[in-house]
mmCIF file of C-alpha atoms in Angstrom:
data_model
loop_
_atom_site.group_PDB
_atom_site.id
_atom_site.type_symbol
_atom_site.label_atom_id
_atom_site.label_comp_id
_atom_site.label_asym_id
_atom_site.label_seq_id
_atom_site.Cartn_x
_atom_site.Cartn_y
_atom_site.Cartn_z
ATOM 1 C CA UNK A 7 51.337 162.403 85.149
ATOM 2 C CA UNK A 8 51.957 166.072 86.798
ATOM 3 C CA UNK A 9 52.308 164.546 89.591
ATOM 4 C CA UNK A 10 55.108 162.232 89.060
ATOM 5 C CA UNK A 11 56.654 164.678 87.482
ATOM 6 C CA UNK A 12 56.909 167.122 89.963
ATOM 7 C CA UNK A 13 57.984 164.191 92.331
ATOM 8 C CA UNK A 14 60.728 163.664 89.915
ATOM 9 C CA UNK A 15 62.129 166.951 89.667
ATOM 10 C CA UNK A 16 61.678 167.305 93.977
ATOM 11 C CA UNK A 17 63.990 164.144 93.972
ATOM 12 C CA UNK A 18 66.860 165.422 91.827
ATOM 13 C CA UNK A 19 66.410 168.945 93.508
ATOM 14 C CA UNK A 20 67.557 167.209 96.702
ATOM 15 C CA UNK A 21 70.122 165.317 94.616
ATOM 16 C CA UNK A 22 71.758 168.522 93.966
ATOM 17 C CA UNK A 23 71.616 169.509 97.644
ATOM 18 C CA UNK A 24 73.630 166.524 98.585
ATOM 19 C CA UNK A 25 75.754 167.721 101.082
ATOM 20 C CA UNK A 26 79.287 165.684 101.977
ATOM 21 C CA UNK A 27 80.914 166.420 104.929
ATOM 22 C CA UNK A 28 83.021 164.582 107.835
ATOM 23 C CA UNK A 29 83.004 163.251 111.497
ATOM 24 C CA UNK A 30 85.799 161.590 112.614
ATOM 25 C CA UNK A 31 87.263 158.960 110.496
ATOM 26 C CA UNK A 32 84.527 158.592 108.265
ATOM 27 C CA UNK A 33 82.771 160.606 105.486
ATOM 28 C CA UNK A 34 78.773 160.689 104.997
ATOM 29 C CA UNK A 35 76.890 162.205 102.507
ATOM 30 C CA UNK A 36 73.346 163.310 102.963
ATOM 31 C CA UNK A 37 70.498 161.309 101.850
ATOM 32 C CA UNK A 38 67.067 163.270 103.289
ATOM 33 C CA UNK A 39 66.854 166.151 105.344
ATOM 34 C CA UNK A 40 67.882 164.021 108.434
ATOM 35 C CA UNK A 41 69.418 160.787 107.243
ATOM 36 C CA UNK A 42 73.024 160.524 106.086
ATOM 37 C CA UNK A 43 74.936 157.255 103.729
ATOM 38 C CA UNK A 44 78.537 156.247 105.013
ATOM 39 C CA UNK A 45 80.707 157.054 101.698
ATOM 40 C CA UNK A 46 84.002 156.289 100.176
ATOM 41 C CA UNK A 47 87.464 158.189 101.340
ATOM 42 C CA UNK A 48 89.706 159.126 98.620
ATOM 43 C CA UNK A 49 92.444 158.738 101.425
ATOM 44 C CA UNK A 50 91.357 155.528 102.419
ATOM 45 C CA UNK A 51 89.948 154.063 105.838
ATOM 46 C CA UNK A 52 92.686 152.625 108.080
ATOM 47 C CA UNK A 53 92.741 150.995 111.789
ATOM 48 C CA UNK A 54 88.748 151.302 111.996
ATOM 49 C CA UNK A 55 87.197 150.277 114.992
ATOM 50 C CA UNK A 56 84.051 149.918 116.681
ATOM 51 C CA UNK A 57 84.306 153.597 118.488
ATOM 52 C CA UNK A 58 84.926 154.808 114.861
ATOM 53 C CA UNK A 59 80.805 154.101 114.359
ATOM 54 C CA UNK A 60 77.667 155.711 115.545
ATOM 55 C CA UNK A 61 73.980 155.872 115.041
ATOM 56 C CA UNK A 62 73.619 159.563 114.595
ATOM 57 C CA UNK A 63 76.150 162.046 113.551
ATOM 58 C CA UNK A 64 76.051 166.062 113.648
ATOM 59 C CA UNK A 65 76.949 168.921 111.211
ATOM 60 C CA UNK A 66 76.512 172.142 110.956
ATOM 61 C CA UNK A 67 73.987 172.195 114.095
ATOM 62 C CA UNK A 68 72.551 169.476 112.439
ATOM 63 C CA UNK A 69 71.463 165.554 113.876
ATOM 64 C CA UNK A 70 71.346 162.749 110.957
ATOM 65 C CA UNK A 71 71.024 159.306 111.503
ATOM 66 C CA UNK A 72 73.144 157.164 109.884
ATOM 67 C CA UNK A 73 71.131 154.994 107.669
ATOM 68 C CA UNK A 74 73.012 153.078 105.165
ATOM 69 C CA UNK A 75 76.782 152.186 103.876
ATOM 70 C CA UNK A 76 77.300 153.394 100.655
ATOM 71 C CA UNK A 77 79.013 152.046 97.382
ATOM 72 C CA UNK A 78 82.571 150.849 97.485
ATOM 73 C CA UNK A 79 82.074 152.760 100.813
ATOM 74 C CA UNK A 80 85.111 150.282 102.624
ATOM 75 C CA UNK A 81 86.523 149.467 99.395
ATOM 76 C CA UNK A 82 90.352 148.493 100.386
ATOM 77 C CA UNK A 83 89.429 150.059 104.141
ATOM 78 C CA UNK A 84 91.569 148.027 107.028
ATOM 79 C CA UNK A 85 89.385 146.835 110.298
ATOM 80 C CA UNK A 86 91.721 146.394 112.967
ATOM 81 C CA UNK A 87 88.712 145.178 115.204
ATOM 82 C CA UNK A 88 85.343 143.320 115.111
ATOM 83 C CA UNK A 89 82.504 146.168 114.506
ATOM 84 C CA UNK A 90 79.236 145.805 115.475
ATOM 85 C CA UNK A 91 77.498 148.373 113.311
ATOM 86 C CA UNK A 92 74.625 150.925 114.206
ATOM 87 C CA UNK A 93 71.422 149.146 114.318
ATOM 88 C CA UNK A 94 69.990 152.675 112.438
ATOM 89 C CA UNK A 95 71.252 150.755 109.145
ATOM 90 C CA UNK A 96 69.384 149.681 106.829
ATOM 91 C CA UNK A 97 70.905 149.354 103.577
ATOM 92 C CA UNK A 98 74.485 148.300 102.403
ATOM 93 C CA UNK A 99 75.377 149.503 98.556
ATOM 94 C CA UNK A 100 77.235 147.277 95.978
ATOM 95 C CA UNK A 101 80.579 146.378 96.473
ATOM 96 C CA UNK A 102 80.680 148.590 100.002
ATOM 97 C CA UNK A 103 83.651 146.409 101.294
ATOM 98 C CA UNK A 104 85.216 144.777 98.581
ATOM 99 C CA UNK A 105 88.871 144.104 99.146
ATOM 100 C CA UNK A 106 89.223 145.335 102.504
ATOM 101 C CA UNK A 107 91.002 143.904 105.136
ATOM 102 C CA UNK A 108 89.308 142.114 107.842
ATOM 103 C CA UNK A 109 91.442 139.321 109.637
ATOM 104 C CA UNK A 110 90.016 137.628 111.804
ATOM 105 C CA UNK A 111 87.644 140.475 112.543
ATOM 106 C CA UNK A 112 83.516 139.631 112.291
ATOM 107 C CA UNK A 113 80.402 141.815 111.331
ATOM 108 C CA UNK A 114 77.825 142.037 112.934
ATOM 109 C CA UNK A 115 74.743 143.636 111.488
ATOM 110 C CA UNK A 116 70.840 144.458 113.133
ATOM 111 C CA UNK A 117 67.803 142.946 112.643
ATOM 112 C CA UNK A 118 66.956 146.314 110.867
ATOM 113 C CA UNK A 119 69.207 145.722 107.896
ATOM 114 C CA UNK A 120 67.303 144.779 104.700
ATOM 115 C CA UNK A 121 68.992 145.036 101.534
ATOM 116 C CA UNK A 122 72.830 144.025 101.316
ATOM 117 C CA UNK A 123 74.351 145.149 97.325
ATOM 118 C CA UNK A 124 76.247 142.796 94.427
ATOM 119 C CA UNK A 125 79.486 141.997 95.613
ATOM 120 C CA UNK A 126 79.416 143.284 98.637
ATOM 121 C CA UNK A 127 82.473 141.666 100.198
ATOM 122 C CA UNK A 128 84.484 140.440 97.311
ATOM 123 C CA UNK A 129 87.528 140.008 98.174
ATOM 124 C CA UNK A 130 87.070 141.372 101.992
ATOM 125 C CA UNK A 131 89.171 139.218 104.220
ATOM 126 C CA UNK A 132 86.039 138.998 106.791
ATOM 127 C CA UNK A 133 85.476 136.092 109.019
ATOM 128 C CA UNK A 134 82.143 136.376 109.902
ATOM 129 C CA UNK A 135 78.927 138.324 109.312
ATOM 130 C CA UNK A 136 76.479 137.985 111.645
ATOM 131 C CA UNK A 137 72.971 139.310 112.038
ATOM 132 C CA UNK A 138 70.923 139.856 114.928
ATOM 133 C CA UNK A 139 67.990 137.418 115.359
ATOM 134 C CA UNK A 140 64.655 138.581 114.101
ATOM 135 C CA UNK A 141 65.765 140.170 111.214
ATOM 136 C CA UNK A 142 62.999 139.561 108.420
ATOM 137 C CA UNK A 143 65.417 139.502 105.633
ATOM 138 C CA UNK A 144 68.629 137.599 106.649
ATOM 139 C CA UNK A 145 69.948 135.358 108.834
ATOM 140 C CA UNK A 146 73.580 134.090 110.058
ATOM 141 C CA UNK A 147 74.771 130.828 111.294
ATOM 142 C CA UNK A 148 78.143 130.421 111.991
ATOM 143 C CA UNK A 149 78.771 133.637 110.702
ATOM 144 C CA UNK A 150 77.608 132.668 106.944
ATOM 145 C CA UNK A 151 74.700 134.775 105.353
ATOM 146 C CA UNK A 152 71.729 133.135 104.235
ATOM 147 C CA UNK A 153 68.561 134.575 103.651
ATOM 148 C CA UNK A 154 65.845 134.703 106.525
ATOM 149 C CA UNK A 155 64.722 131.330 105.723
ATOM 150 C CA UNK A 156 68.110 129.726 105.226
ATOM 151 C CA UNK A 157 67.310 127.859 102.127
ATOM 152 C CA UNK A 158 69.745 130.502 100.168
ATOM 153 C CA UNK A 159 73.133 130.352 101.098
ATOM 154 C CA UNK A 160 74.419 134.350 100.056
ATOM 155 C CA UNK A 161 77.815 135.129 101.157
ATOM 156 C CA UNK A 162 80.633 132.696 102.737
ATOM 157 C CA UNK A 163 82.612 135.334 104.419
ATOM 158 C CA UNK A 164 86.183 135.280 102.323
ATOM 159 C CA UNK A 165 88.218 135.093 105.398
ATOM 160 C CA UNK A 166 86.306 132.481 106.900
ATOM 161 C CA UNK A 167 88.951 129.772 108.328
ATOM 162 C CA UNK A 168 87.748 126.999 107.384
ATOM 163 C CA UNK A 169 89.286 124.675 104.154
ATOM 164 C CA UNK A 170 86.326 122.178 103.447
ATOM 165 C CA UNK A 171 82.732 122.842 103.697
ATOM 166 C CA UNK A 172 80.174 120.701 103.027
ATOM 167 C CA UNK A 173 76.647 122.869 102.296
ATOM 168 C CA UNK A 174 74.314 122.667 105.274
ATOM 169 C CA UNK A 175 71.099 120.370 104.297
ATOM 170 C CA UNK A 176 68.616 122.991 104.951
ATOM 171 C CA UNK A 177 70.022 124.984 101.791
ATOM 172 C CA UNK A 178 68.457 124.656 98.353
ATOM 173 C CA UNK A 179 70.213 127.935 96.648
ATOM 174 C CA UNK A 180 73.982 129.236 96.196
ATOM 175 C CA UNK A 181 73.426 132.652 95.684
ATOM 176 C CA UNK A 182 74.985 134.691 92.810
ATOM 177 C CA UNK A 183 78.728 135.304 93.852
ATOM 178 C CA UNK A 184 78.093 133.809 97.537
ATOM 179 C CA UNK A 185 81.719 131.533 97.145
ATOM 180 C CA UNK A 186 83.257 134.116 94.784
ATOM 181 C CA UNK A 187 87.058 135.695 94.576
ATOM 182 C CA UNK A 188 88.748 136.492 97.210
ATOM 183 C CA UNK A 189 88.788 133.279 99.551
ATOM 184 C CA UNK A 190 91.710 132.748 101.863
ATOM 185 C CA UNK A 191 91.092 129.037 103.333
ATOM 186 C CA UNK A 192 88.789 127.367 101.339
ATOM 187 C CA UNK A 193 89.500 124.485 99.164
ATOM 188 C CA UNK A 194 87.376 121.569 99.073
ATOM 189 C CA UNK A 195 83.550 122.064 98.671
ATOM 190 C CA UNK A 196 80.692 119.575 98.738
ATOM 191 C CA UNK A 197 77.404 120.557 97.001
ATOM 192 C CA UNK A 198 75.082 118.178 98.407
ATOM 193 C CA UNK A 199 71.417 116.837 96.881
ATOM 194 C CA UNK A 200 69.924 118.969 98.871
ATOM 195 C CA UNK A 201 71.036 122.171 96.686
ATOM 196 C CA UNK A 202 68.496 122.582 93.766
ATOM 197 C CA UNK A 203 70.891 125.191 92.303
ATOM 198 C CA UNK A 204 74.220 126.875 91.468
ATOM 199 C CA UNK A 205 73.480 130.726 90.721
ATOM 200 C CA UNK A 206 75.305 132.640 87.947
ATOM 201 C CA UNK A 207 78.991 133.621 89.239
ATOM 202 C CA UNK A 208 78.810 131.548 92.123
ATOM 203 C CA UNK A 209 81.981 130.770 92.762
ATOM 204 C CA UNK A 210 83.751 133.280 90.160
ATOM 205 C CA UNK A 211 87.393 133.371 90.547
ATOM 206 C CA UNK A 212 87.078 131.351 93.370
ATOM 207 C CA UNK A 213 91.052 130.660 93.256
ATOM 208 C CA UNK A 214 91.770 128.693 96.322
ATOM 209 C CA UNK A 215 89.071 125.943 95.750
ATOM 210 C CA UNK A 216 90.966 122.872 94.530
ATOM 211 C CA UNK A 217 88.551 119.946 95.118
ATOM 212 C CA UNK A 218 84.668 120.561 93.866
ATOM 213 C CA UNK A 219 82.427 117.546 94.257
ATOM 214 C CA UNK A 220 78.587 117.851 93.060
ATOM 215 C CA UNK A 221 76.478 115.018 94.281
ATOM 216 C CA UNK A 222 73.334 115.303 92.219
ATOM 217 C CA UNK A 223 71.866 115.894 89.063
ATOM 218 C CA UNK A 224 68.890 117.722 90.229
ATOM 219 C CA UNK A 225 71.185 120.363 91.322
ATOM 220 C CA UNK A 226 70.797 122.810 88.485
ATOM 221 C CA UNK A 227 73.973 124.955 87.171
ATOM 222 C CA UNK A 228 73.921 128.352 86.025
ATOM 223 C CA UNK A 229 76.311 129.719 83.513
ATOM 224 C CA UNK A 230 79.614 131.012 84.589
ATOM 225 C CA UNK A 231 79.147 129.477 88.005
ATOM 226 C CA UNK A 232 82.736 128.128 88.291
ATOM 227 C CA UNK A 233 84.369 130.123 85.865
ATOM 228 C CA UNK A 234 88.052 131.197 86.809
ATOM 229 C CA UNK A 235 87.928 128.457 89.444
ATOM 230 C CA UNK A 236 91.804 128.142 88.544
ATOM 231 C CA UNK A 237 92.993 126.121 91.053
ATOM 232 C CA UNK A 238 90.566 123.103 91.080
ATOM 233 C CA UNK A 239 92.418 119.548 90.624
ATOM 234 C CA UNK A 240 89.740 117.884 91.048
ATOM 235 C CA UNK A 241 86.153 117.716 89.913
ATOM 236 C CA UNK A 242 83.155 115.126 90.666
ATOM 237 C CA UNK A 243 79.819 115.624 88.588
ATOM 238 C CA UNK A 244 76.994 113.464 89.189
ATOM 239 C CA UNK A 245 75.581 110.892 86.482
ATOM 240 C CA UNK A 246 72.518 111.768 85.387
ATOM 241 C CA UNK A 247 73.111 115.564 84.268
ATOM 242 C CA UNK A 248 71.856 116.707 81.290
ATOM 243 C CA UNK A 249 73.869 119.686 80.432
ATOM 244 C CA UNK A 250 76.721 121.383 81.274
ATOM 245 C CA UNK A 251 75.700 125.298 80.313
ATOM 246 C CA UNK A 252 78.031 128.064 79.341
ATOM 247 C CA UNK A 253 81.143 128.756 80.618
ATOM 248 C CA UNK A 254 80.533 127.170 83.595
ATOM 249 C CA UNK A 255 83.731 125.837 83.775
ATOM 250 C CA UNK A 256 85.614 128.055 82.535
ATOM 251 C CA UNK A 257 89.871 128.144 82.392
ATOM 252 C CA UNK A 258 89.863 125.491 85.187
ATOM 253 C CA UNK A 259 93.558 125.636 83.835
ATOM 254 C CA UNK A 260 95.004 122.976 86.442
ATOM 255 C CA UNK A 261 92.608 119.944 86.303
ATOM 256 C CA UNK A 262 94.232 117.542 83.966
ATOM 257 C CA UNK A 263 91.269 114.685 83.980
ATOM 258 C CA UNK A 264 88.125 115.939 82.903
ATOM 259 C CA UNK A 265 85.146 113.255 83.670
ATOM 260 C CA UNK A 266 81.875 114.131 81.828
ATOM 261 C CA UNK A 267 79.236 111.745 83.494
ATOM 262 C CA UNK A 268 77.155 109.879 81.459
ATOM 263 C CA UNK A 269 73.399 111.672 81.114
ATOM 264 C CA UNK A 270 75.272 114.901 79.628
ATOM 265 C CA UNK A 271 73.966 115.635 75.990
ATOM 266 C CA UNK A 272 74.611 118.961 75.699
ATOM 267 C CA UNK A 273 78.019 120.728 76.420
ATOM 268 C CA UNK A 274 77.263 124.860 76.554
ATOM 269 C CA UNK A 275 79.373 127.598 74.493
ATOM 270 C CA UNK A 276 83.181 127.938 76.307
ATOM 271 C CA UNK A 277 81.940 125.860 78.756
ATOM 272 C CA UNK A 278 85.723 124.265 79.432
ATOM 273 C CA UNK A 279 87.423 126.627 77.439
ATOM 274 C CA UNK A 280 90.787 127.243 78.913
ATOM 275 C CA UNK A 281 91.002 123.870 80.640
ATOM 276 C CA UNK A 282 94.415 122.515 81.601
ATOM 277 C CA UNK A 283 93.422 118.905 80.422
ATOM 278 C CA UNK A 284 95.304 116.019 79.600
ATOM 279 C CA UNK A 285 92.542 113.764 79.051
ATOM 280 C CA UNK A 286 88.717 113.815 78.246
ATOM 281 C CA UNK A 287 86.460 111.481 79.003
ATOM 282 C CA UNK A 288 83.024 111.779 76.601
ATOM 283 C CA UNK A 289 79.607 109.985 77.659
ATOM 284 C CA UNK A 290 77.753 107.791 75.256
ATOM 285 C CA UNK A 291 75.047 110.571 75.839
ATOM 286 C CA UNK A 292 76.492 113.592 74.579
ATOM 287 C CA UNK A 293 75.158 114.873 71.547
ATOM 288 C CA UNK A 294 76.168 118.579 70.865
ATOM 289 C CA UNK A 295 79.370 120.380 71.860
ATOM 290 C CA UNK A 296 78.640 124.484 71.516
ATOM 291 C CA UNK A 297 80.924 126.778 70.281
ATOM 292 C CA UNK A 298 84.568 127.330 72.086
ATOM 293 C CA UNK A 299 83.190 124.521 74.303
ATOM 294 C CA UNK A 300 86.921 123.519 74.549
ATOM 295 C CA UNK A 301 88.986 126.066 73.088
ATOM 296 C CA UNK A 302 92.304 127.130 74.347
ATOM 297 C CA UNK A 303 92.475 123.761 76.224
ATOM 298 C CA UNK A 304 96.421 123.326 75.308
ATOM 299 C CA UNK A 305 97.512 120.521 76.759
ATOM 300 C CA UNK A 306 94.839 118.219 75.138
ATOM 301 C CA UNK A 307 96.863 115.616 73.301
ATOM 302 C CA UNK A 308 93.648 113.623 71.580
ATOM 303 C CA UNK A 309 90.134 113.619 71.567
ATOM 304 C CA UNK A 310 87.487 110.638 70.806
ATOM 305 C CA UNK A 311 84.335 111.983 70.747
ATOM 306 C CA UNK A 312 81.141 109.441 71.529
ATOM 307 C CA UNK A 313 78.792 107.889 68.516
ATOM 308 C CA UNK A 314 76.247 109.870 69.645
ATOM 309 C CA UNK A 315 77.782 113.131 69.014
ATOM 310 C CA UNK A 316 76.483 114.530 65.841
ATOM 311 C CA UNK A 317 77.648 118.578 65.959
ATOM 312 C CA UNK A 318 80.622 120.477 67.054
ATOM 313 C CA UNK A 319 80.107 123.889 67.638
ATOM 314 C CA UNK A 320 82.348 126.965 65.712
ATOM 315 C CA UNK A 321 85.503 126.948 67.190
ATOM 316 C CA UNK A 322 85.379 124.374 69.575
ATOM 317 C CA UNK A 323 88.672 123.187 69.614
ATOM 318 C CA UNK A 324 90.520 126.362 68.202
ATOM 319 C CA UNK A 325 93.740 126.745 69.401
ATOM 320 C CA UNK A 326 93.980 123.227 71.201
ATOM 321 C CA UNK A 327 97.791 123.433 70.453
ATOM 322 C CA UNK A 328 98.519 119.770 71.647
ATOM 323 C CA UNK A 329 96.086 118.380 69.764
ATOM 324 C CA UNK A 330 97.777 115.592 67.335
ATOM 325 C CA UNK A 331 94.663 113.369 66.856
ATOM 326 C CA UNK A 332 90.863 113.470 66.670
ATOM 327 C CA UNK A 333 88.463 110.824 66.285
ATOM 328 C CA UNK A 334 84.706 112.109 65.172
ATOM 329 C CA UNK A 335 82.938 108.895 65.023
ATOM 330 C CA UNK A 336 79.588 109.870 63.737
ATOM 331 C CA UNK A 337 79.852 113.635 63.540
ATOM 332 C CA UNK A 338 77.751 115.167 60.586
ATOM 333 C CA UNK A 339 78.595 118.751 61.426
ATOM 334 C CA UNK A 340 82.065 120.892 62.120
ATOM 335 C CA UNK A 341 81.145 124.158 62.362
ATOM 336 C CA UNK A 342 83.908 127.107 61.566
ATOM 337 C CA UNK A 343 87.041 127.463 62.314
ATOM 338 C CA UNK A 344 86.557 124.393 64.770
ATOM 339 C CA UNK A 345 90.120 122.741 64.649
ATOM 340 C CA UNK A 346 92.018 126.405 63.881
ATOM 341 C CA UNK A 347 95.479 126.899 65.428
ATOM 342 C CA UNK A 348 95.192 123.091 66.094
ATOM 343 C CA UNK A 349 99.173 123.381 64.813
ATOM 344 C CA UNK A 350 100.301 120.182 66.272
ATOM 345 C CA UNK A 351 97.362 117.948 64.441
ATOM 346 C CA UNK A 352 97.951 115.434 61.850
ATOM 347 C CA UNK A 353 95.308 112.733 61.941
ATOM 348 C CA UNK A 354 91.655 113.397 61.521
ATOM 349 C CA UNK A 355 89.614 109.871 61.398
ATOM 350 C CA UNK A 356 85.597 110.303 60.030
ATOM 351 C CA UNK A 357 83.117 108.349 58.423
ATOM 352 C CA UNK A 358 79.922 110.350 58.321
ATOM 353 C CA UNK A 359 81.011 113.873 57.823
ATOM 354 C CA UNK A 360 78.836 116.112 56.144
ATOM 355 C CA UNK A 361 79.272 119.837 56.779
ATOM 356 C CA UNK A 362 82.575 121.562 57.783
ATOM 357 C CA UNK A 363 82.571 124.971 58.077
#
C-alpha cells in the first residue's frame, strides 16, 4: 500500500511539472523527463505540412521525443499536404483531429503506433489513413483502418471519395463510430453476411448516407448504431431479425416507407422515433413495441399493428401529429401517455384491450 502511494503522489508531482512550450508551428507539452505530447493551439493550426513534424524536438537545452498526439490536439487544424507522421508515435488521444480539414490529403502512421482515441477523426475531411506494415495493432487497406487482423473495420476516413461501399468479406465488426458524422461522399452502404455486428454509434450522424442495405440477420445491431442517419431514403433489413434495439434508428426523418421484416418481435425504446414515415409495414412476428418506439414520427397518417402484438410501450406514438387512425388488433396493453399529442386522431378500433395507461 506505501508503495502505491508514493507512486501516486511521484505521478501527480510530475503532473504539476508539466511544462508547455513551442517549436515551430506546433505546441507540445511534456509527458516524462524526455518525452513530449503534440497539444492543442488556442490560435489554431493552419497550412500544416509534413516539414511542420519531427521525431524529436528541443527546449531549453533540452531533446524530447515526440511520443504521442494529444486530445483535440488538430481539432479544426487545416493540412494543406499529406503528412507522414514521426514513427516515435505511439499514441493518438480522443478526438485529436476532429473537424479538421484534410482534402484530399492522407495519413500515414508507423508500425509503432498502438492506441488511436474515441472519435478521433470525426468530422476530419481525411482521405486516407494508412499504417505501415507490421504494426501489431492496426492495419490499412485502401487507406481504411481496421484492426491488425482486419476482421474490425474502425474508421472509414470521412473524406474518403468514394459514394458506395460494400464491407470487405474478411470483416466481422463495425467498430464504434467507424462510419460516423462527418462523411463527404458516402451514400450507399452494403453490410454484408459476413459482418457479425454493428457497434454502438456506428454510423452516428452519418448525414450523407441515403441508401443502407443489411443482408443478414446474424448481423447483430447495437443501440444507437444509425441514429441521426438523416438522410437515408432507403432501408433494407433482412428477414429473420429478431429485434430491432434502441434507438437504432433514430430521426431517420426522410425515409417515408418503413419495412419491418418478418422475424422482428421486439421493437427497442425510440428505436424510430423521429422517423419521416408515411407508411409502416408491421410483421406477423412482432410482439412488443418499447417506449417512444415511434414517437415524433409526424407524417404517419395510420397505423395497423399485427395480431401478434400484445403491448405498446409508454409513449410510443406521442406526438404522431398525422395520425388519424389506429388499428390495435389484439393489443392487451397501452402503456402512458402512448397516443398523447396524437391531435389529428379520431378513430381508435380494439377488441381485446385491457390496460391503458
Amino acid at each position: 500500500m506505501k508503495k502505491a502511494i508514493l507512486l501516486l503522489f511521484a505521478t501527480c508531482a510530475f503532473s504539476v511539472m508539466a511544462e508547455s512550450f513551442t517549436v515551430g508551428k506546433l505546441n507540445y507539452e511534456t509527458t516524462s523527463e524526455n518525452t513530449v505530447a503534440i497539444v492543442y493551439s488556442d490560435e489554431g493550426y493552419a497550412d500544416l505540412k509534413n516539414s511542420d513534424f519531427s521525431s524529436t524536438v528541443v527546449n531549453n537545452e533540452v531533446t524530447y521525443t515526440v511520443t504521442e498526439i494529444g486530445e483535440y490536439a488538430f481539432e479544426e487544424a487545416v493540412f494543406s499536404e499529406s503528412i507522414v507522421f514521426p514513427t516515435t508515435i505511439t499514441t493518438i488521444g480522443d478526438c485529436a483531429f476532429s473537424w479538421a480539414e484534410a482534402y484530399d490529403v492522407e495519413f500515414t502512421f508507423s508500425k509503432a503506433l498502438a492506441s488511436v482515441g474515441g472519435s478521433c477523426f470525426d468530422c476530419c475531411t481525411v482521405a486516407a489513413i494508412n499504417i505501415e506494415e507490421g504494426n501489431p495493432v492496426f492495419a490499412s487497406e485502401d487507406g481504411i483502418l481496421y484492426s491488425a487482423d482486419k476482421k474490425t473495420l474502425l474508421v472509414f476516413p470521412p473524406g474518403k471519395n468514394v459514394t458506395q461501399f460494400t464491407i470487405p468479406s474478411f470483416v466481422e465488426q463495425l467498430y464504434e463510430g467507424s462510419f460516423q458524422s462527418g462523411q463527404e461522399y458516402l451514400v450507399d452502404v452494403t453490410i454484408p453476411s459476413s459482418v457479425k455486428s454493428v457497434d454502438a454509434y456506428a454510423f452516428y450522424n452519418n448525414s450523407t448516407l441515403t441508401t443502407l442495405a443489411i443482408e443478414s440477420s446474424n448481423t447483430e445491431l447495437s443501440e444507437s448504431a444509425f441514429m441521426g442517419c438523416e438522410g437515408i431514403t432507403s432501408l433494407s433489413l433482412p428477414a429473420g431479425l429478431k429485434t430491432i434495439p434502441r434507438n437504432c434508428f433514430f430521426d431517420l426523418c426522410a425515409l417515408e416507407e418503413l419495412v419491418i421484416p418478418e422475424g422482428v418481435e421486439s421493437i427497442g425504446q425510440c428505436a424510430f422515433g423521429f422517423g419521416g414515415f408515411k407508411n409502416i409495414s408491421v410483421p406477423s412476428t412482432l410482439k412488443e413495441i418499447g417506449m417512444q418506439a415511434f414517437a415524433n414520427c409526424e407524417a404517419l397518417p395510420s397505423v395497423a399493428l399485427s395480431g401478434s402484438v400484445t403491448k405498446i410501450g409508454d409513449n410510443c406514438f406521442s406526438s404522431c401529429t398525422a395520425l388519424t387512425s389506429v388499428n390495435l388488433n389484439n393489443v392487451t396493453e397501452v402503456g402512458e401517455f402512448a397516443f398523447s399529442e396524437c391531435s389529428s386522431l379520431t378513430n381508435v378500433e380494439s377488441n381485446k384491450l385491457e390496460t391503458t395507461g
